[in-house]
JSON list of C-alpha atoms and ligand atoms in Angstrom, two decimals:
[
{"chain": "A", "resi": 1, "resn": "UNK", "atom": "CA", "xyz": [-21.31, 35.14, 6.39]},
{"chain": "A", "resi": 2, "resn": "UNK", "atom": "CA", "xyz": [-22.79, 34.82, 2.89]},
{"chain": "A", "resi": 3, "resn": "UNK", "atom": "CA", "xyz": [-19.80, 36.58, 1.35]},
{"chain": "A", "resi": 4, "resn": "UNK", "atom": "CA", "xyz": [-17.40, 34.25, 3.18]},
{"chain": "A", "resi": 5, "resn": "UNK", "atom": "CA", "xyz": [-19.33, 31.16, 2.14]},
{"chain": "A", "resi": 6, "resn": "UNK", "atom": "CA", "xyz": [-19.31, 32.33, -1.47]},
{"chain": "A", "resi": 7, "resn": "UNK", "atom": "CA", "xyz": [-15.60, 32.92, -1.37]},
{"chain": "A", "resi": 8, "resn": "UNK", "atom": "CA", "xyz": [-14.99, 29.46, 0.07]},
{"chain": "A", "resi": 9, "resn": "UNK", "atom": "CA", "xyz": [-16.99, 27.74, -2.68]},
{"chain": "A", "resi": 10, "resn": "UNK", "atom": "CA", "xyz": [-15.36, 29.83, -5.42]},
{"chain": "A", "resi": 11, "resn": "UNK", "atom": "CA", "xyz": [-11.91, 28.94, -4.11]},
{"chain": "A", "resi": 12, "resn": "UNK", "atom": "CA", "xyz": [-12.74, 25.26, -4.40]},
{"chain": "A", "resi": 13, "resn": "UNK", "atom": "CA", "xyz": [-13.85, 25.26, -8.02]},
{"chain": "A", "resi": 14, "resn": "UNK", "atom": "CA", "xyz": [-11.63, 25.69, -11.07]},
{"chain": "A", "resi": 15, "resn": "UNK", "atom": "CA", "xyz": [-11.99, 28.68, -13.37]},
{"chain": "A", "resi": 16, "resn": "UNK", "atom": "CA", "xyz": [-14.33, 27.74, -16.18]},
{"chain": "A", "resi": 17, "resn": "UNK", "atom": "CA", "xyz": [-16.91, 26.39, -13.75]},
{"chain": "A", "resi": 18, "resn": "UNK", "atom": "CA", "xyz": [-19.81, 28.81, -13.26]},
{"chain": "A", "resi": 19, "resn": "UNK", "atom": "CA", "xyz": [-21.33, 29.04, -9.81]},
{"chain": "A", "resi": 20, "resn": "UNK", "atom": "CA", "xyz": [-25.08, 29.59, -9.73]},
{"chain": "A", "resi": 21, "resn": "UNK", "atom": "CA", "xyz": [-26.02, 30.74, -6.23]},
{"chain": "A", "resi": 22, "resn": "UNK", "atom": "CA", "xyz": [-29.37, 29.13, -5.47]},
{"chain": "A", "resi": 23, "resn": "UNK", "atom": "CA", "xyz": [-31.38, 31.76, -3.61]},
{"chain": "A", "resi": 24, "resn": "UNK", "atom": "CA", "xyz": [-34.80, 30.07, -3.49]},
{"chain": "A", "resi": 25, "resn": "UNK", "atom": "CA", "xyz": [-36.73, 30.98, -0.31]},
{"chain": "A", "resi": 26, "resn": "UNK", "atom": "CA", "xyz": [-33.99, 33.49, 0.60]},
{"chain": "A", "resi": 27, "resn": "UNK", "atom": "CA", "xyz": [-34.60, 37.21, 0.97]},
{"chain": "A", "resi": 28, "resn": "UNK", "atom": "CA", "xyz": [-33.71, 40.06, -1.32]},
{"chain": "A", "resi": 29, "resn": "UNK", "atom": "CA", "xyz": [-31.23, 41.30, 1.29]},
{"chain": "A", "resi": 30, "resn": "UNK", "atom": "CA", "xyz": [-29.46, 37.92, 1.34]},
{"chain": "A", "resi": 31, "resn": "UNK", "atom": "CA", "xyz": [-29.18, 38.08, -2.44]},
{"chain": "A", "resi": 32, "resn": "UNK", "atom": "CA", "xyz": [-27.86, 41.64, -2.25]},
{"chain": "A", "resi": 33, "resn": "UNK", "atom": "CA", "xyz": [-25.16, 40.50, 0.15]},
{"chain": "A", "resi": 34, "resn": "UNK", "atom": "CA", "xyz": [-23.97, 37.94, -2.39]},
{"chain": "A", "resi": 35, "resn": "UNK", "atom": "CA", "xyz": [-24.34, 40.50, -5.18]},
{"chain": "A", "resi": 36, "resn": "UNK", "atom": "CA", "xyz": [-22.15, 42.97, -3.29]},
{"chain": "A", "resi": 37, "resn": "UNK", "atom": "CA", "xyz": [-19.51, 40.26, -3.04]},
{"chain": "A", "resi": 38, "resn": "UNK", "atom": "CA", "xyz": [-19.54, 40.04, -6.84]},
{"chain": "A", "resi": 39, "resn": "UNK", "atom": "CA", "xyz": [-21.97, 37.18, -7.47]},
{"chain": "A", "resi": 40, "resn": "UNK", "atom": "CA", "xyz": [-24.14, 37.67, -10.59]},
{"chain": "A", "resi": 41, "resn": "UNK", "atom": "CA", "xyz": [-25.67, 34.24, -11.35]},
{"chain": "A", "resi": 42, "resn": "UNK", "atom": "CA", "xyz": [-28.63, 33.32, -9.16]},
{"chain": "A", "resi": 43, "resn": "UNK", "atom": "CA", "xyz": [-30.94, 30.32, -9.34]},
{"chain": "A", "resi": 44, "resn": "UNK", "atom": "CA", "xyz": [-34.59, 30.05, -8.35]},
{"chain": "A", "resi": 45, "resn": "UNK", "atom": "CA", "xyz": [-36.96, 27.11, -8.60]},
{"chain": "A", "resi": 46, "resn": "UNK", "atom": "CA", "xyz": [-40.30, 28.95, -8.71]},
{"chain": "A", "resi": 47, "resn": "UNK", "atom": "CA", "xyz": [-41.08, 31.30, -11.56]},
{"chain": "A", "resi": 48, "resn": "UNK", "atom": "CA", "xyz": [-43.19, 33.74, -9.56]},
{"chain": "A", "resi": 49, "resn": "UNK", "atom": "CA", "xyz": [-40.62, 34.02, -6.78]},
{"chain": "A", "resi": 50, "resn": "UNK", "atom": "CA", "xyz": [-37.92, 34.69, -9.38]},
{"chain": "A", "resi": 51, "resn": "UNK", "atom": "CA", "xyz": [-40.03, 37.38, -11.08]},
{"chain": "A", "resi": 52, "resn": "UNK", "atom": "CA", "xyz": [-40.62, 39.13, -7.74]},
{"chain": "A", "resi": 53, "resn": "UNK", "atom": "CA", "xyz": [-36.89, 39.17, -6.98]},
{"chain": "A", "resi": 54, "resn": "UNK", "atom": "CA", "xyz": [-35.98, 40.21, -10.52]},
{"chain": "A", "resi": 55, "resn": "UNK", "atom": "CA", "xyz": [-38.20, 43.28, -10.13]},
{"chain": "A", "resi": 56, "resn": "UNK", "atom": "CA", "xyz": [-36.50, 44.36, -6.91]},
{"chain": "A", "resi": 57, "resn": "UNK", "atom": "CA", "xyz": [-32.87, 43.60, -7.71]},
{"chain": "A", "resi": 58, "resn": "UNK", "atom": "CA", "xyz": [-30.14, 45.00, -9.98]},
{"chain": "A", "resi": 59, "resn": "UNK", "atom": "CA", "xyz": [-30.69, 44.30, -13.64]},
{"chain": "A", "resi": 60, "resn": "UNK", "atom": "CA", "xyz": [-27.25, 42.85, -14.35]},
{"chain": "A", "resi": 61, "resn": "UNK", "atom": "CA", "xyz": [-28.14, 39.71, -12.38]},
{"chain": "A", "resi": 62, "resn": "UNK", "atom": "CA", "xyz": [-28.36, 36.59, -14.56]},
{"chain": "A", "resi": 63, "resn": "UNK", "atom": "CA", "xyz": [-31.43, 34.64, -13.45]},
{"chain": "A", "resi": 64, "resn": "UNK", "atom": "CA", "xyz": [-31.44, 30.85, -13.78]},
{"chain": "A", "resi": 65, "resn": "UNK", "atom": "CA", "xyz": [-34.69, 28.89, -13.61]},
{"chain": "A", "resi": 66, "resn": "UNK", "atom": "CA", "xyz": [-33.53, 25.61, -12.06]},
{"chain": "A", "resi": 67, "resn": "UNK", "atom": "CA", "xyz": [-36.88, 24.15, -11.04]},
{"chain": "A", "resi": 68, "resn": "UNK", "atom": "CA", "xyz": [-39.63, 22.33, -12.87]},
{"chain": "A", "resi": 69, "resn": "UNK", "atom": "CA", "xyz": [-41.08, 24.64, -15.53]},
{"chain": "A", "resi": 70, "resn": "UNK", "atom": "CA", "xyz": [-44.84, 25.04, -15.57]},
{"chain": "A", "resi": 71, "resn": "UNK", "atom": "CA", "xyz": [-45.69, 25.94, -19.14]},
{"chain": "A", "resi": 72, "resn": "UNK", "atom": "CA", "xyz": [-48.43, 28.43, -18.21]},
{"chain": "A", "resi": 73, "resn": "UNK", "atom": "CA", "xyz": [-45.90, 30.54, -16.26]},
{"chain": "A", "resi": 74, "resn": "UNK", "atom": "CA", "xyz": [-43.15, 30.80, -18.88]},
{"chain": "A", "resi": 75, "resn": "UNK", "atom": "CA", "xyz": [-44.61, 34.09, -20.09]},
{"chain": "A", "resi": 76, "resn": "UNK", "atom": "CA", "xyz": [-43.73, 35.79, -16.80]},
{"chain": "A", "resi": 77, "resn": "UNK", "atom": "CA", "xyz": [-39.99, 35.13, -17.12]},
{"chain": "A", "resi": 78, "resn": "UNK", "atom": "CA", "xyz": [-39.54, 35.14, -20.90]},
{"chain": "A", "resi": 79, "resn": "UNK", "atom": "CA", "xyz": [-38.36, 38.75, -21.07]},
{"chain": "A", "resi": 80, "resn": "UNK", "atom": "CA", "xyz": [-35.41, 38.33, -18.71]},
{"chain": "A", "resi": 81, "resn": "UNK", "atom": "CA", "xyz": [-34.51, 34.73, -17.80]},
{"chain": "A", "resi": 82, "resn": "UNK", "atom": "CA", "xyz": [-30.88, 33.97, -18.58]},
{"chain": "A", "resi": 83, "resn": "UNK", "atom": "CA", "xyz": [-30.94, 30.16, -18.67]},
{"chain": "A", "resi": 84, "resn": "UNK", "atom": "CA", "xyz": [-33.73, 27.63, -18.14]},
{"chain": "A", "resi": 85, "resn": "UNK", "atom": "CA", "xyz": [-32.21, 24.46, -16.65]},
{"chain": "A", "resi": 86, "resn": "UNK", "atom": "CA", "xyz": [-35.31, 22.37, -16.08]},
{"chain": "A", "resi": 87, "resn": "UNK", "atom": "CA", "xyz": [-36.68, 21.65, -19.54]},
{"chain": "A", "resi": 88, "resn": "UNK", "atom": "CA", "xyz": [-38.05, 18.12, -19.41]},
{"chain": "A", "resi": 89, "resn": "UNK", "atom": "CA", "xyz": [-40.73, 18.00, -22.11]},
{"chain": "A", "resi": 90, "resn": "UNK", "atom": "CA", "xyz": [-40.97, 18.93, -25.76]},
{"chain": "A", "resi": 91, "resn": "UNK", "atom": "CA", "xyz": [-44.13, 20.86, -24.91]},
{"chain": "A", "resi": 92, "resn": "UNK", "atom": "CA", "xyz": [-42.07, 23.12, -22.62]},
{"chain": "A", "resi": 93, "resn": "UNK", "atom": "CA", "xyz": [-39.65, 23.92, -25.44]},
{"chain": "A", "resi": 94, "resn": "UNK", "atom": "CA", "xyz": [-42.56, 24.82, -27.73]},
{"chain": "A", "resi": 95, "resn": "UNK", "atom": "CA", "xyz": [-43.95, 27.24, -25.16]},
{"chain": "A", "resi": 96, "resn": "UNK", "atom": "CA", "xyz": [-40.55, 28.79, -24.38]},
{"chain": "A", "resi": 97, "resn": "UNK", "atom": "CA", "xyz": [-40.08, 29.38, -28.10]},
{"chain": "A", "resi": 98, "resn": "UNK", "atom": "CA", "xyz": [-43.50, 30.99, -28.43]},
{"chain": "A", "resi": 99, "resn": "UNK", "atom": "CA", "xyz": [-42.89, 33.36, -25.49]},
{"chain": "A", "resi": 100, "resn": "UNK", "atom": "CA", "xyz": [-39.30, 34.16, -26.50]},
{"chain": "A", "resi": 101, "resn": "UNK", "atom": "CA", "xyz": [-40.55, 35.22, -29.93]},
{"chain": "A", "resi": 102, "resn": "UNK", "atom": "CA", "xyz": [-42.72, 37.91, -28.35]},
{"chain": "A", "resi": 103, "resn": "UNK", "atom": "CA", "xyz": [-39.61, 39.52, -26.92]},
{"chain": "A", "resi": 104, "resn": "UNK", "atom": "CA", "xyz": [-37.50, 38.82, -30.01]},
{"chain": "A", "resi": 105, "resn": "UNK", "atom": "CA", "xyz": [-35.15, 36.81, -27.85]},
{"chain": "A", "resi": 106, "resn": "UNK", "atom": "CA", "xyz": [-33.45, 33.47, -28.13]},
{"chain": "A", "resi": 107, "resn": "UNK", "atom": "CA", "xyz": [-33.73, 31.85, -24.72]},
{"chain": "A", "resi": 108, "resn": "UNK", "atom": "CA", "xyz": [-30.92, 29.43, -23.76]},
{"chain": "A", "resi": 109, "resn": "UNK", "atom": "CA", "xyz": [-32.15, 26.16, -22.24]},
{"chain": "A", "resi": 110, "resn": "UNK", "atom": "CA", "xyz": [-30.78, 22.93, -20.83]},
{"chain": "A", "resi": 111, "resn": "UNK", "atom": "CA", "xyz": [-32.46, 19.56, -21.17]},
{"chain": "A", "resi": 112, "resn": "UNK", "atom": "CA", "xyz": [-32.92, 18.05, -17.73]},
{"chain": "A", "resi": 113, "resn": "UNK", "atom": "CA", "xyz": [-32.04, 14.38, -17.75]},
{"chain": "A", "resi": 114, "resn": "UNK", "atom": "CA", "xyz": [-33.20, 11.88, -15.17]},
{"chain": "A", "resi": 115, "resn": "UNK", "atom": "CA", "xyz": [-30.05, 10.27, -13.83]},
{"chain": "A", "resi": 116, "resn": "UNK", "atom": "CA", "xyz": [-31.08, 9.61, -10.23]},
{"chain": "A", "resi": 117, "resn": "UNK", "atom": "CA", "xyz": [-32.33, 6.35, -8.87]},
{"chain": "A", "resi": 118, "resn": "UNK", "atom": "CA", "xyz": [-35.45, 8.09, -7.49]},
{"chain": "A", "resi": 119, "resn": "UNK", "atom": "CA", "xyz": [-39.01, 8.47, -8.73]},
{"chain": "A", "resi": 120, "resn": "UNK", "atom": "CA", "xyz": [-39.44, 12.06, -7.68]},
{"chain": "A", "resi": 121, "resn": "UNK", "atom": "CA", "xyz": [-36.96, 13.81, -9.93]},
{"chain": "A", "resi": 122, "resn": "UNK", "atom": "CA", "xyz": [-38.18, 15.36, -13.15]},
{"chain": "A", "resi": 123, "resn": "UNK", "atom": "CA", "xyz": [-36.31, 14.93, -16.39]},
{"chain": "A", "resi": 124, "resn": "UNK", "atom": "CA", "xyz": [-36.13, 13.27, -19.78]},
{"chain": "A", "resi": 125, "resn": "UNK", "atom": "CA", "xyz": [-35.09, 9.67, -19.87]},
{"chain": "A", "resi": 126, "resn": "UNK", "atom": "CA", "xyz": [-31.73, 9.42, -21.66]},
{"chain": "A", "resi": 127, "resn": "UNK", "atom": "CA", "xyz": [-33.39, 7.62, -24.62]},
{"chain": "A", "resi": 128, "resn": "UNK", "atom": "CA", "xyz": [-35.88, 10.47, -24.96]},
{"chain": "A", "resi": 129, "resn": "UNK", "atom": "CA", "xyz": [-32.99, 12.92, -25.21]},
{"chain": "A", "resi": 130, "resn": "UNK", "atom": "CA", "xyz": [-31.56, 10.93, -28.11]},
{"chain": "A", "resi": 131, "resn": "UNK", "atom": "CA", "xyz": [-34.95, 10.80, -29.82]},
{"chain": "A", "resi": 132, "resn": "UNK", "atom": "CA", "xyz": [-35.42, 14.54, -29.47]},
{"chain": "A", "resi": 133, "resn": "UNK", "atom": "CA", "xyz": [-31.93, 15.38, -30.68]},
{"chain": "A", "resi": 134, "resn": "UNK", "atom": "CA", "xyz": [-32.18, 13.02, -33.64]},
{"chain": "A", "resi": 135, "resn": "UNK", "atom": "CA", "xyz": [-35.46, 14.62, -34.69]},
{"chain": "A", "resi": 136, "resn": "UNK", "atom": "CA", "xyz": [-35.89, 18.01, -36.34]},
{"chain": "A", "resi": 137, "resn": "UNK", "atom": "CA", "xyz": [-37.87, 19.45, -33.42]},
{"chain": "A", "resi": 138, "resn": "UNK", "atom": "CA", "xyz": [-35.14, 21.85, -32.31]},
{"chain": "A", "resi": 139, "resn": "UNK", "atom": "CA", "xyz": [-34.61, 23.24, -35.82]},
{"chain": "A", "resi": 140, "resn": "UNK", "atom": "CA", "xyz": [-38.23, 24.35, -35.80]},
{"chain": "A", "resi": 141, "resn": "UNK", "atom": "CA", "xyz": [-37.76, 26.39, -32.64]},
{"chain": "A", "resi": 142, "resn": "UNK", "atom": "CA", "xyz": [-35.61, 29.36, -33.69]},
{"chain": "A", "resi": 143, "resn": "UNK", "atom": "CA", "xyz": [-36.18, 31.33, -30.48]},
{"chain": "A", "resi": 144, "resn": "UNK", "atom": "CA", "xyz": [-35.01, 28.51, -28.22]},
{"chain": "A", "resi": 145, "resn": "UNK", "atom": "CA", "xyz": [-31.43, 27.37, -27.99]},
{"chain": "A", "resi": 146, "resn": "UNK", "atom": "CA", "xyz": [-30.57, 24.16, -26.19]},
{"chain": "A", "resi": 147, "resn": "UNK", "atom": "CA", "xyz": [-27.02, 24.71, -24.93]},
{"chain": "A", "resi": 148, "resn": "UNK", "atom": "CA", "xyz": [-26.47, 21.57, -22.86]},
{"chain": "A", "resi": 149, "resn": "UNK", "atom": "CA", "xyz": [-27.77, 19.27, -20.16]},
{"chain": "A", "resi": 150, "resn": "UNK", "atom": "CA", "xyz": [-28.72, 19.40, -16.49]},
{"chain": "A", "resi": 151, "resn": "UNK", "atom": "CA", "xyz": [-29.07, 16.60, -13.97]},
{"chain": "A", "resi": 152, "resn": "UNK", "atom": "CA", "xyz": [-29.42, 15.83, -10.29]},
{"chain": "A", "resi": 153, "resn": "UNK", "atom": "CA", "xyz": [-27.78, 12.82, -8.68]},
{"chain": "A", "resi": 154, "resn": "UNK", "atom": "CA", "xyz": [-29.49, 10.57, -6.17]},
{"chain": "A", "resi": 155, "resn": "UNK", "atom": "CA", "xyz": [-29.60, 11.96, -2.64]},
{"chain": "A", "resi": 156, "resn": "UNK", "atom": "CA", "xyz": [-27.30, 9.39, -1.03]},
{"chain": "A", "resi": 157, "resn": "UNK", "atom": "CA", "xyz": [-24.08, 9.04, 0.93]},
{"chain": "A", "resi": 158, "resn": "UNK", "atom": "CA", "xyz": [-22.85, 6.58, -1.68]},
{"chain": "A", "resi": 159, "resn": "UNK", "atom": "CA", "xyz": [-20.28, 8.69, -3.50]},
{"chain": "A", "resi": 160, "resn": "UNK", "atom": "CA", "xyz": [-19.55, 5.93, -6.02]},
{"chain": "A", "resi": 161, "resn": "UNK", "atom": "CA", "xyz": [-23.19, 5.99, -7.10]},
{"chain": "A", "resi": 162, "resn": "UNK", "atom": "CA", "xyz": [-23.21, 9.80, -7.36]},
{"chain": "A", "resi": 163, "resn": "UNK", "atom": "CA", "xyz": [-20.02, 9.68, -9.38]},
{"chain": "A", "resi": 164, "resn": "UNK", "atom": "CA", "xyz": [-21.39, 7.08, -11.77]},
{"chain": "A", "resi": 165, "resn": "UNK", "atom": "CA", "xyz": [-24.58, 9.11, -12.32]},
{"chain": "A", "resi": 166, "resn": "UNK", "atom": "CA", "xyz": [-22.60, 12.27, -13.06]},
{"chain": "A", "resi": 167, "resn": "UNK", "atom": "CA", "xyz": [-20.24, 10.34, -15.31]},
{"chain": "A", "resi": 168, "resn": "UNK", "atom": "CA", "xyz": [-23.23, 8.98, -17.20]},
{"chain": "A", "resi": 169, "resn": "UNK", "atom": "CA", "xyz": [-24.52, 12.51, -17.81]},
{"chain": "A", "resi": 170, "resn": "UNK", "atom": "CA", "xyz": [-21.07, 13.73, -18.86]},
{"chain": "A", "resi": 171, "resn": "UNK", "atom": "CA", "xyz": [-20.89, 10.92, -21.43]},
{"chain": "A", "resi": 172, "resn": "UNK", "atom": "CA", "xyz": [-24.31, 11.82, -22.80]},
{"chain": "A", "resi": 173, "resn": "UNK", "atom": "CA", "xyz": [-23.23, 15.46, -22.96]},
{"chain": "A", "resi": 174, "resn": "UNK", "atom": "CA", "xyz": [-20.04, 14.55, -24.82]},
{"chain": "A", "resi": 175, "resn": "UNK", "atom": "CA", "xyz": [-22.01, 12.48, -27.32]},
{"chain": "A", "resi": 176, "resn": "UNK", "atom": "CA", "xyz": [-23.93, 15.54, -28.54]},
{"chain": "A", "resi": 177, "resn": "UNK", "atom": "CA", "xyz": [-21.68, 18.43, -27.57]},
{"chain": "A", "resi": 178, "resn": "UNK", "atom": "CA", "xyz": [-20.00, 18.96, -30.94]},
{"chain": "A", "resi": 179, "resn": "UNK", "atom": "CA", "xyz": [-23.08, 18.36, -33.08]},
{"chain": "A", "resi": 180, "resn": "UNK", "atom": "CA", "xyz": [-25.03, 21.05, -31.26]},
{"chain": "A", "resi": 181, "resn": "UNK", "atom": "CA", "xyz": [-22.12, 23.29, -30.14]},
{"chain": "A", "resi": 182, "resn": "UNK", "atom": "CA", "xyz": [-23.12, 22.82, -26.54]},
{"chain": "A", "resi": 183, "resn": "UNK", "atom": "CA", "xyz": [-21.47, 24.89, -23.84]},
{"chain": "A", "resi": 184, "resn": "UNK", "atom": "CA", "xyz": [-23.06, 23.96, -20.53]},
{"chain": "A", "resi": 185, "resn": "UNK", "atom": "CA", "xyz": [-23.25, 20.91, -18.31]},
{"chain": "A", "resi": 186, "resn": "UNK", "atom": "CA", "xyz": [-25.15, 21.84, -15.14]},
{"chain": "A", "resi": 187, "resn": "UNK", "atom": "CA", "xyz": [-24.60, 19.33, -12.36]},
{"chain": "A", "resi": 188, "resn": "UNK", "atom": "CA", "xyz": [-23.64, 19.53, -8.70]},
{"chain": "A", "resi": 189, "resn": "UNK", "atom": "CA", "xyz": [-25.30, 20.98, -5.59]},
{"chain": "A", "resi": 190, "resn": "UNK", "atom": "CA", "xyz": [-24.05, 21.76, -2.06]},
{"chain": "A", "resi": 191, "resn": "UNK", "atom": "CA", "xyz": [-23.57, 18.12, -1.13]},
{"chain": "A", "resi": 192, "resn": "UNK", "atom": "CA", "xyz": [-22.04, 16.83, -4.34]},
{"chain": "A", "resi": 193, "resn": "UNK", "atom": "CA", "xyz": [-20.51, 19.63, -6.39]},
{"chain": "A", "resi": 194, "resn": "UNK", "atom": "CA", "xyz": [-16.95, 18.45, -5.79]},
{"chain": "A", "resi": 195, "resn": "UNK", "atom": "CA", "xyz": [-17.84, 15.08, -7.35]},
{"chain": "A", "resi": 196, "resn": "UNK", "atom": "CA", "xyz": [-19.72, 16.84, -10.15]},
{"chain": "A", "resi": 197, "resn": "UNK", "atom": "CA", "xyz": [-16.78, 19.09, -11.02]},
{"chain": "A", "resi": 198, "resn": "UNK", "atom": "CA", "xyz": [-14.41, 16.12, -10.97]},
{"chain": "A", "resi": 199, "resn": "UNK", "atom": "CA", "xyz": [-16.83, 14.41, -13.39]},
{"chain": "A", "resi": 200, "resn": "UNK", "atom": "CA", "xyz": [-16.76, 17.30, -15.84]},
{"chain": "A", "resi": 201, "resn": "UNK", "atom": "CA", "xyz": [-19.48, 19.70, -14.74]},
{"chain": "A", "resi": 202, "resn": "UNK", "atom": "CA", "xyz": [-18.97, 23.32, -15.77]},
{"chain": "A", "resi": 203, "resn": "UNK", "atom": "CA", "xyz": [-21.95, 24.80, -13.92]},
{"chain": "A", "resi": 204, "resn": "UNK", "atom": "CA", "xyz": [-22.84, 24.07, -10.31]},
{"chain": "A", "resi": 205, "resn": "UNK", "atom": "CA", "xyz": [-25.99, 25.12, -8.46]},
{"chain": "A", "resi": 206, "resn": "UNK", "atom": "CA", "xyz": [-25.22, 25.74, -4.81]},
{"chain": "A", "resi": 207, "resn": "UNK", "atom": "CA", "xyz": [-27.76, 26.97, -2.27]},
{"chain": "A", "resi": 208, "resn": "UNK", "atom": "CA", "xyz": [-27.46, 25.93, 1.37]},
{"chain": "A", "resi": 209, "resn": "UNK", "atom": "CA", "xyz": [-23.68, 26.04, 1.43]},
{"chain": "A", "resi": 210, "resn": "UNK", "atom": "CA", "xyz": [-23.87, 29.75, 0.58]},
{"chain": "A", "resi": 211, "resn": "UNK", "atom": "CA", "xyz": [-27.10, 30.97, 2.14]},
{"chain": "A", "resi": 212, "resn": "UNK", "atom": "CA", "xyz": [-27.50, 28.47, 4.99]},
{"chain": "A", "resi": 213, "resn": "UNK", "atom": "CA", "xyz": [-30.18, 25.87, 5.46]},
{"chain": "A", "resi": 214, "resn": "UNK", "atom": "CA", "xyz": [-33.67, 26.49, 4.20]},
{"chain": "T", "resi": 301, "resn": "LIG", "atom": "C1", "xyz": [-32.42, 23.68, -4.38]},
{"chain": "T", "resi": 301, "resn": "LIG", "atom": "C2", "xyz": [-31.71, 23.24, -5.59]},
{"chain": "T", "resi": 301, "resn": "LIG", "atom": "C3", "xyz": [-30.31, 23.28, -5.68]},
{"chain": "T", "resi": 301, "resn": "LIG", "atom": "C4", "xyz": [-29.42, 23.73, -4.53]},
{"chain": "T", "resi": 301, "resn": "LIG", "atom": "O1", "xyz": [-29.47, 22.81, -3.49]},
{"chain": "T", "resi": 301, "resn": "LIG", "atom": "P1", "xyz": [-28.49, 22.93, -2.21]},
{"chain": "T", "resi": 301, "resn": "LIG", "atom": "O2", "xyz": [-28.46, 21.55, -1.68]},
{"chain": "T", "resi": 301, "resn": "LIG", "atom": "O3", "xyz": [-29.13, 23.91, -1.30]},
{"chain": "T", "resi": 301, "resn": "LIG", "atom": "O4", "xyz": [-27.18, 23.39, -2.72]},
{"chain": "T", "resi": 301, "resn": "LIG", "atom": "C5", "xyz": [-29.72, 22.90, -6.86]},
{"chain": "T", "resi": 301, "resn": "LIG", "atom": "N1", "xyz": [-30.43, 22.48, -7.91]},
{"chain": "T", "resi": 301, "resn": "LIG", "atom": "C6", "xyz": [-31.78, 22.42, -7.87]},
{"chain": "T", "resi": 301, "resn": "LIG", "atom": "C7", "xyz": [-32.51, 21.94, -9.07]},
{"chain": "T", "resi": 301, "resn": "LIG", "atom": "C8", "xyz": [-32.46, 22.78, -6.71]},
{"chain": "T", "resi": 301, "resn": "LIG", "atom": "O5", "xyz": [-33.80, 22.71, -6.68]}
]
């Protein structure tokens, strides 16, 4: 079932769009089923859960931290995490840089931007992104590389609203893309990835449509 679901999603997205299979709460055997079907990018939203799975699973898996990042737990994933999507504070970048240094790595990160019309979603306000990028903060963090943006649209049936939120993020991404040689715009989940891809996303994070409901 998982392999078929994966195939269906992959058939729907153009080449050049990376599918991150969101495996949070799912078992190691579910992940292995997707792995056997060729999937290598997996997303988790809790650092400790990701570390546990990393230890048990093949080492060519690329692990994506898509959830809110607690600074005191960055040390547990710093040796292996492939991309941190949920950076929403300068303080988080400082700590990622400090931990990455210990492993002589440069950890790729995305700035999470608040685009939804909801109070609960984490993320920088768009103006804060501009302030950060206009400052010299990033230059002082050699072991951290911001490679793009991440955002979550409002949970709504209103596709016009979702589209306008994704379009907003795409515009913000385009504003800074060349200056910082960005590569990655992470937007789109099970319910809205088609809209996200049509709006210019090149990385989607899909969980329930692959692994079933949580
Ligand atoms: C859970 C989660 C997803 C995947 O959600 P689905 O609706 O299951 O596809 C994507 N992004 C983030 C940040 C998540 O927490």
